[in-house]
PDB file of C-alpha atoms in Angstrom:
ATOM      1  CA  GLN A 135     -76.628 -46.322-131.034  1.00 54.00           C
ATOM      2  CA  LYS A 136     -72.947 -46.256-131.992  1.00 55.00           C
ATOM      3  CA  MET A 137     -71.303 -42.922-131.216  1.00 58.00           C
ATOM      4  CA  LYS A 138     -69.722 -41.136-134.140  1.00 61.00           C
ATOM      5  CA  LYS A 139     -65.996 -40.612-133.907  1.00 62.00           C
ATOM      6  CA  ALA A 140     -65.049 -36.961-133.358  1.00 63.00           C
ATOM      7  CA  LEU A 141     -63.182 -35.300-136.219  1.00 56.00           C
ATOM      8  CA  ASN A 142     -59.711 -34.319-135.005  1.00 62.00           C
ATOM      9  CA  LEU A 143     -58.177 -31.419-136.930  1.00 50.00           C
ATOM     10  CA  SER A 144     -55.300 -30.700-134.561  1.00 56.00           C
ATOM     11  CA  HIS A 145     -52.757 -32.411-136.826  1.00 58.00           C
ATOM     12  CA  LEU A 146     -53.324 -30.057-139.736  1.00 47.00           C
ATOM     13  CA  ARG A 147     -50.434 -27.654-140.261  1.00 53.00           C
ATOM     14  CA  LYS A 148     -49.462 -25.082-142.856  1.00 57.00           C
ATOM     15  CA  GLU A 149     -46.283 -23.050-143.031  1.00 56.00           C
ATOM     16  CA  TYR A 150     -46.445 -19.506-144.381  1.00 52.00           C
ATOM     17  CA  GLN A 151     -43.385 -18.424-146.326  1.00 59.00           C
ATOM     18  CA  ASN A 152     -44.553 -16.222-149.185  1.00 63.00           C
ATOM     19  CA  GLY A 153     -44.058 -12.701-147.846  1.00 73.00           C
ATOM     20  CA  LYS A 154     -43.530 -10.265-145.034  1.00 82.00           C
ATOM     21  CA  LEU A 155     -45.029  -7.022-143.789  1.00 90.00           C
ATOM     22  CA  ASP A 156     -43.580  -4.241-141.648  1.00 89.00           C
ATOM     23  CA  ILE A 157     -44.411  -0.663-140.705  1.00 91.00           C
ATOM     24  CA  GLU A 158     -41.507   0.745-142.711  1.00 89.00           C
ATOM     25  CA  SER A 159     -42.761  -0.751-145.987  1.00 89.00           C
ATOM     26  CA  VAL A 160     -46.531  -0.125-145.842  1.00 95.00           C
ATOM     27  CA  HIS A 161     -48.308   2.936-147.218  1.00 96.00           C
ATOM     28  CA  ALA A 162     -49.163   5.720-144.779  1.00 95.00           C
ATOM     29  CA  ASP A 163     -52.733   5.503-146.111  1.00 97.00           C
ATOM     30  CA  PRO A 164     -54.457   2.123-145.540  1.00 98.00           C
ATOM     31  CA  ILE A 165     -56.647   2.583-148.619  1.00 98.00           C
ATOM     32  CA  GLU A 166     -53.523   2.782-150.792  1.00 97.00           C
ATOM     33  CA  GLN A 167     -52.107  -0.269-149.017  1.00 97.00           C
ATOM     34  CA  PHE A 168     -55.378  -2.109-149.684  1.00 98.00           C
ATOM     35  CA  ARG A 169     -55.359  -1.098-153.347  1.00 97.00           C
ATOM     36  CA  THR A 170     -51.833  -2.471-153.696  1.00 97.00           C
ATOM     37  CA  TRP A 171     -52.820  -5.802-152.171  1.00 96.00           C
ATOM     38  CA  LEU A 172     -56.059  -5.992-154.159  1.00 97.00           C
ATOM     39  CA  HIS A 173     -54.172  -5.306-157.398  1.00 97.00           C
ATOM     40  CA  GLU A 174     -51.716  -8.079-156.531  1.00 96.00           C
ATOM     41  CA  ALA A 175     -54.589 -10.452-155.749  1.00 96.00           C
ATOM     42  CA  ILE A 176     -56.255  -9.674-159.090  1.00 96.00           C
ATOM     43  CA  SER A 177     -52.941  -9.954-160.976  1.00 95.00           C
ATOM     44  CA  SER A 178     -52.350 -13.354-159.362  1.00 93.00           C
ATOM     45  CA  GLU A 179     -55.615 -14.530-160.970  1.00 93.00           C
ATOM     46  CA  ILE A 180     -56.921 -16.058-157.765  1.00 92.00           C
ATOM     47  CA  GLU A 181     -60.640 -16.813-157.634  1.00 94.00           C
ATOM     48  CA  GLU A 182     -63.006 -14.074-156.422  1.00 96.00           C
ATOM     49  CA  PRO A 183     -60.388 -11.565-155.212  1.00 97.00           C
ATOM     50  CA  THR A 184     -63.135  -8.997-154.465  1.00 98.00           C
ATOM     51  CA  ALA A 185     -65.143 -11.338-152.231  1.00 98.00           C
ATOM     52  CA  MET A 186     -65.451 -10.021-148.682  1.00 98.00           C
ATOM     53  CA  PHE A 187     -66.915 -11.648-145.604  1.00 98.00           C
ATOM     54  CA  LEU A 188     -69.381  -9.097-144.210  1.00 98.00           C
ATOM     55  CA  ALA A 189     -70.572  -9.298-140.585  1.00 98.00           C
ATOM     56  CA  THR A 190     -73.530  -7.328-139.226  1.00 98.00           C
ATOM     57  CA  VAL A 191     -75.345  -7.229-135.870  1.00 98.00           C
ATOM     58  CA  GLY A 192     -78.910  -6.050-135.324  1.00 96.00           C
ATOM     59  CA  VAL A 193     -80.692  -4.920-132.185  1.00 97.00           C
ATOM     60  CA  ASP A 194     -81.119  -8.541-131.070  1.00 96.00           C
ATOM     61  CA  LEU A 195     -77.281  -8.732-130.837  1.00 97.00           C
ATOM     62  CA  GLN A 196     -77.216 -11.884-132.997  1.00 96.00           C
ATOM     63  CA  PRO A 197     -74.314 -11.578-135.473  1.00 97.00           C
ATOM     64  CA  ALA A 198     -74.866 -12.648-139.066  1.00 98.00           C
ATOM     65  CA  ALA A 199     -72.233 -13.009-141.779  1.00 98.00           C
ATOM     66  CA  ARG A 200     -72.132 -13.658-145.504  1.00 97.00           C
ATOM     67  CA  ILE A 201     -69.983 -13.112-148.587  1.00 98.00           C
ATOM     68  CA  VAL A 202     -70.597  -9.997-150.685  1.00 98.00           C
ATOM     69  CA  LEU A 203     -68.562  -8.533-153.545  1.00 98.00           C
ATOM     70  CA  LEU A 204     -66.597  -5.313-153.309  1.00 98.00           C
ATOM     71  CA  LYS A 205     -67.554  -3.077-156.234  1.00 98.00           C
ATOM     72  CA  HIS A 206     -65.547   0.085-155.571  1.00 97.00           C
ATOM     73  CA  VAL A 207     -62.959   1.393-153.139  1.00 98.00           C
ATOM     74  CA  ASP A 208     -61.557   4.886-152.697  1.00 97.00           C
ATOM     75  CA  GLU A 209     -60.641   7.280-149.916  1.00 95.00           C
ATOM     76  CA  LYS A 210     -64.337   7.402-148.907  1.00 96.00           C
ATOM     77  CA  GLY A 211     -64.594   3.672-148.202  1.00 98.00           C
ATOM     78  CA  PHE A 212     -65.549   0.233-149.510  1.00 98.00           C
ATOM     79  CA  ASP A 213     -68.727  -0.098-151.606  1.00 98.00           C
ATOM     80  CA  PHE A 214     -71.039  -3.072-152.120  1.00 98.00           C
ATOM     81  CA  PHE A 215     -74.632  -3.506-153.297  1.00 98.00           C
ATOM     82  CA  THR A 216     -77.558  -5.484-151.931  1.00 96.00           C
ATOM     83  CA  ASN A 217     -81.254  -5.505-151.129  1.00 94.00           C
ATOM     84  CA  TYR A 218     -81.977  -2.909-148.434  1.00 96.00           C
ATOM     85  CA  GLU A 219     -84.810  -5.095-147.102  1.00 93.00           C
ATOM     86  CA  SER A 220     -82.608  -8.179-146.722  1.00 95.00           C
ATOM     87  CA  ARG A 221     -81.466  -9.365-143.298  1.00 95.00           C
ATOM     88  CA  LYS A 222     -78.152  -7.549-143.698  1.00 97.00           C
ATOM     89  CA  GLY A 223     -79.990  -4.392-144.763  1.00 97.00           C
ATOM     90  CA  GLN A 224     -82.288  -4.575-141.745  1.00 97.00           C
ATOM     91  CA  GLN A 225     -79.361  -5.121-139.388  1.00 98.00           C
ATOM     92  CA  ILE A 226     -77.408  -2.210-140.892  1.00 98.00           C
ATOM     93  CA  HIS A 227     -80.492  -0.028-140.440  1.00 98.00           C
ATOM     94  CA  GLU A 228     -80.670  -1.062-136.780  1.00 98.00           C
ATOM     95  CA  ASN A 229     -76.922  -0.858-136.179  1.00 98.00           C
ATOM     96  CA  PRO A 230     -74.588   0.572-138.852  1.00 98.00           C
ATOM     97  CA  GLN A 231     -71.445  -0.852-137.242  1.00 98.00           C
ATOM     98  CA  VAL A 232     -70.056  -3.621-139.455  1.00 98.00           C
ATOM     99  CA  ALA A 233     -66.917  -5.661-140.075  1.00 98.00           C
ATOM    100  CA  ALA A 234     -65.538  -7.106-143.313  1.00 98.00           C
ATOM    101  CA  THR A 235     -62.715  -9.519-144.111  1.00 98.00           C
ATOM    102  CA  PHE A 236     -60.853 -10.282-147.337  1.00 98.00           C
ATOM    103  CA  PHE A 237     -58.936 -13.574-147.426  1.00 98.00           C
ATOM    104  CA  TRP A 238     -56.507 -14.294-150.245  1.00 97.00           C
ATOM    105  CA  LYS A 239     -55.204 -17.715-149.208  1.00 95.00           C
ATOM    106  CA  GLU A 240     -52.936 -18.128-152.225  1.00 94.00           C
ATOM    107  CA  LEU A 241     -51.039 -15.011-151.127  1.00 94.00           C
ATOM    108  CA  GLU A 242     -51.348 -15.910-147.430  1.00 94.00           C
ATOM    109  CA  ARG A 243     -52.982 -12.571-146.733  1.00 96.00           C
ATOM    110  CA  GLN A 244     -56.106 -11.195-145.138  1.00 97.00           C
ATOM    111  CA  VAL A 245     -57.475  -7.710-144.541  1.00 98.00           C
ATOM    112  CA  ARG A 246     -59.891  -6.990-141.695  1.00 98.00           C
ATOM    113  CA  ILE A 247     -62.010  -3.830-141.772  1.00 98.00           C
ATOM    114  CA  GLU A 248     -64.126  -2.395-138.966  1.00 98.00           C
ATOM    115  CA  GLY A 249     -66.307   0.669-139.341  1.00 98.00           C
ATOM    116  CA  TRP A 250     -69.857   1.662-140.147  1.00 98.00           C
ATOM    117  CA  ALA A 251     -72.043   1.365-143.245  1.00 98.00           C
ATOM    118  CA  GLU A 252     -74.110   4.078-144.851  1.00 98.00           C
ATOM    119  CA  LYS A 253     -76.262   4.070-147.977  1.00 98.00           C
ATOM    120  CA  LEU A 254     -74.698   5.343-151.184  1.00 98.00           C
ATOM    121  CA  PRO A 255     -76.344   8.286-152.962  1.00 97.00           C
ATOM    122  CA  PRO A 256     -79.200   7.101-155.243  1.00 97.00           C
ATOM    123  CA  ASP A 257     -77.333   8.257-158.363  1.00 97.00           C
ATOM    124  CA  ASP A 258     -74.437   5.916-157.533  1.00 97.00           C
ATOM    125  CA  SER A 259     -76.833   3.007-157.078  1.00 97.00           C
ATOM    126  CA  ASP A 260     -78.638   3.883-160.329  1.00 96.00           C
ATOM    127  CA  ARG A 261     -75.380   3.878-162.290  1.00 96.00           C
ATOM    128  CA  TYR A 262     -74.240   0.544-160.951  1.00 96.00           C
ATOM    129  CA  PHE A 263     -77.655  -1.067-161.400  1.00 94.00           C
ATOM    130  CA  ALA A 264     -77.752   0.059-165.038  1.00 94.00           C
ATOM    131  CA  SER A 265     -74.306  -1.503-165.622  1.00 95.00           C
ATOM    132  CA  ARG A 266     -75.411  -4.964-164.488  1.00 92.00           C
ATOM    133  CA  PRO A 267     -76.421  -7.720-166.947  1.00 90.00           C
ATOM    134  CA  VAL A 268     -80.106  -7.460-167.768  1.00 89.00           C
ATOM    135  CA  GLU A 269     -80.967 -10.830-166.172  1.00 91.00           C
ATOM    136  CA  SER A 270     -79.268  -9.721-162.932  1.00 90.00           C
ATOM    137  CA  ARG A 271     -81.382  -6.567-162.948  1.00 89.00           C
ATOM    138  CA  PHE A 272     -84.572  -8.575-163.321  1.00 87.00           C
ATOM    139  CA  GLY A 273     -83.407 -10.935-160.578  1.00 84.00           C
ATOM    140  CA  ALA A 274     -82.702  -8.083-158.159  1.00 85.00           C
ATOM    141  CA  ALA A 275     -86.080  -6.518-158.857  1.00 82.00           C
ATOM    142  CA  ALA A 276     -87.937  -9.814-158.430  1.00 83.00           C
ATOM    143  CA  SER A 277     -86.330 -11.200-155.280  1.00 83.00           C
ATOM    144  CA  PRO A 278     -87.669 -10.330-151.798  1.00 81.00           C
ATOM    145  CA  GLN A 279     -84.262 -11.228-150.406  1.00 80.00           C
ATOM    146  CA  SER A 280     -84.176 -13.106-147.070  1.00 80.00           C
ATOM    147  CA  GLN A 281     -87.971 -13.496-146.956  1.00 79.00           C
ATOM    148  CA  VAL A 282     -89.640 -16.906-146.917  1.00 83.00           C
ATOM    149  CA  ILE A 283     -90.932 -17.990-150.333  1.00 77.00           C
ATOM    150  CA  PHE A 284     -92.820 -21.137-151.325  1.00 84.00           C
ATOM    151  CA  GLY A 285     -90.700 -22.555-154.103  1.00 86.00           C
ATOM    152  CA  ARG A 286     -88.539 -21.272-156.934  1.00 87.00           C
ATOM    153  CA  GLU A 287     -91.630 -20.925-159.088  1.00 87.00           C
ATOM    154  CA  PHE A 288     -92.505 -17.780-157.122  1.00 82.00           C
ATOM    155  CA  LEU A 289     -89.325 -16.089-158.376  1.00 83.00           C
ATOM    156  CA  GLU A 290     -89.731 -17.340-161.927  1.00 82.00           C
ATOM    157  CA  ASN A 291     -93.280 -15.989-162.064  1.00 85.00           C
ATOM    158  CA  LYS A 292     -92.134 -12.622-160.704  1.00 84.00           C
ATOM    159  CA  ILE A 293     -89.450 -12.363-163.380  1.00 83.00           C
ATOM    160  CA  THR A 294     -91.961 -13.293-166.085  1.00 88.00           C
ATOM    161  CA  GLU A 295     -94.289 -10.538-164.848  1.00 84.00           C
ATOM    162  CA  LEU A 296     -91.452  -8.000-164.843  1.00 81.00           C
ATOM    163  CA  LYS A 297     -90.361  -8.951-168.371  1.00 85.00           C
ATOM    164  CA  GLN A 298     -93.936  -8.500-169.596  1.00 88.00           C
ATOM    165  CA  LYS A 299     -94.046  -5.115-167.890  1.00 84.00           C
ATOM    166  CA  HIS A 300     -90.658  -4.101-169.333  1.00 84.00           C
ATOM    167  CA  PRO A 301     -90.443  -5.723-172.805  1.00 84.00           C
ATOM    168  CA  ASP A 302     -87.596  -3.363-173.697  1.00 83.00           C
ATOM    169  CA  ASN A 303     -85.554  -4.869-170.800  1.00 83.00           C
ATOM    170  CA  ASP A 304     -85.221  -1.379-169.309  1.00 87.00           C
ATOM    171  CA  VAL A 305     -86.134  -2.460-165.774  1.00 88.00           C
ATOM    172  CA  PRO A 306     -85.549   0.433-163.334  1.00 88.00           C
ATOM    173  CA  ARG A 307     -83.646   0.049-160.081  1.00 93.00           C
ATOM    174  CA  PRO A 308     -86.132  -0.835-157.337  1.00 92.00           C
ATOM    175  CA  GLU A 309     -86.115   1.448-154.311  1.00 93.00           C
ATOM    176  CA  HIS A 310     -85.308  -1.510-152.065  1.00 93.00           C
ATOM    177  CA  TRP A 311     -82.025  -2.240-153.861  1.00 95.00           C
ATOM    178  CA  GLY A 312     -78.832  -0.192-153.779  1.00 97.00           C
ATOM    179  CA  GLY A 313     -75.377   0.365-152.422  1.00 98.00           C
ATOM    180  CA  TYR A 314     -73.678   0.744-149.071  1.00 98.00           C
ATOM    181  CA  ARG A 315     -70.320   2.255-148.273  1.00 98.00           C
ATOM    182  CA  ILE A 316     -68.246   0.928-145.377  1.00 98.00           C
ATOM    183  CA  LYS A 317     -66.420   3.868-143.828  1.00 98.00           C
ATOM    184  CA  PRO A 318     -63.434   2.325-142.044  1.00 98.00           C
ATOM    185  CA  ALA A 319     -62.302   3.146-138.513  1.00 98.00           C
ATOM    186  CA  ARG A 320     -59.801   0.288-138.219  1.00 98.00           C
ATOM    187  CA  ILE A 321     -58.030  -1.744-140.905  1.00 98.00           C
ATOM    188  CA  GLU A 322     -55.703  -4.647-140.228  1.00 98.00           C
ATOM    189  CA  PHE A 323     -53.350  -6.222-142.764  1.00 98.00           C
ATOM    190  CA  TRP A 324     -52.273  -9.800-142.001  1.00 96.00           C
ATOM    191  CA  GLN A 325     -49.413 -11.573-143.752  1.00 94.00           C
ATOM    192  CA  GLY A 326     -48.800 -15.232-142.995  1.00 92.00           C
ATOM    193  CA  ARG A 327     -45.268 -16.017-141.771  1.00 87.00           C
ATOM    194  CA  GLU A 328     -43.380 -19.117-140.727  1.00 84.00           C
ATOM    195  CA  ASN A 329     -43.733 -20.613-137.235  1.00 81.00           C
ATOM    196  CA  ARG A 330     -47.061 -18.816-136.760  1.00 83.00           C
ATOM    197  CA  LEU A 331     -45.227 -15.509-136.166  1.00 85.00           C
ATOM    198  CA  HIS A 332     -47.513 -13.762-138.604  1.00 93.00           C
ATOM    199  CA  ASP A 333     -47.127 -10.084-139.470  1.00 95.00           C
ATOM    200  CA  ARG A 334     -50.062  -7.898-138.412  1.00 96.00           C
ATOM    201  CA  ILE A 335     -50.154  -4.158-139.135  1.00 97.00           C
ATOM    202  CA  VAL A 336     -53.133  -2.158-137.850  1.00 98.00           C
ATOM    203  CA  TYR A 337     -54.310   1.286-138.978  1.00 98.00           C
ATOM    204  CA  THR A 338     -56.574   3.169-136.548  1.00 98.00           C
ATOM    205  CA  SER A 339     -58.396   6.308-137.633  1.00 97.00           C
ATOM    206  CA  THR A 340     -58.086   9.560-135.658  1.00 95.00           C
ATOM    207  CA  PRO A 341     -59.361  13.040-136.581  1.00 92.00           C
ATOM    208  CA  GLU A 342     -55.862  14.034-137.658  1.00 91.00           C
ATOM    209  CA  LYS A 343     -54.381  10.921-139.307  1.00 94.00           C
ATOM    210  CA  TRP A 344     -54.131   7.141-139.399  1.00 97.00           C
ATOM    211  CA  ILE A 345     -52.088   5.623-136.579  1.00 97.00           C
ATOM    212  CA  ILE A 346     -50.049   2.602-137.719  1.00 97.00           C
ATOM    213  CA  GLU A 347     -49.017  -0.105-135.240  1.00 97.00           C
ATOM    214  CA  ARG A 348     -47.720  -3.669-135.283  1.00 95.00           C
ATOM    215  CA  ILE A 349     -49.619  -6.129-133.102  1.00 94.00           C
ATOM    216  CA  ALA A 350     -48.629  -9.626-131.979  1.00 94.00           C
ATOM    217  CA  PRO A 351     -49.838 -12.610-133.989  1.00 92.00           C
TER     218      PRO A 351
END
């Protein structure tokens, strides 16, 4: 059998020249710095600026990662919503330590967050669930996320049953679905620079304040 030729990516290069980042110019509060960058990402009209790469690790120590959408950020942390019985939900239950990354390639920026996740209060999850499009609410209620199913027909039948049960479309939030808040302990802001001398500013949480440091690229 003829061996396949290995794909060589070593020749690919990209120069970063769009911005810079230094300790003197960043906010003392990393949440405010993040809000500034997020606003600039949204204003730049790049695709999915709220998409974050979420990594979790359960008791088996096998990391798992996926994209989720940031739905709210404030001084308390970064909020997203999911199925509590999904693989990510099970891993967070076993080990609340998580990491998340935002990557805005058009701006040559990324933000890396490390901390722990905790469930949002039920009222917060109720409010967000009620704000979702009705078909998304039915979908969330019908899907046993991450579990094995035997064909798409299973989901379609579940949604049909739910719509018959709730003809007014007022499907309530299922107990297995809701929000998490990532409470950050470390936040890194990365700005691409020329010659691979990228700017990296790290905020580390202490009981008194955030410590801000520059680290090597």
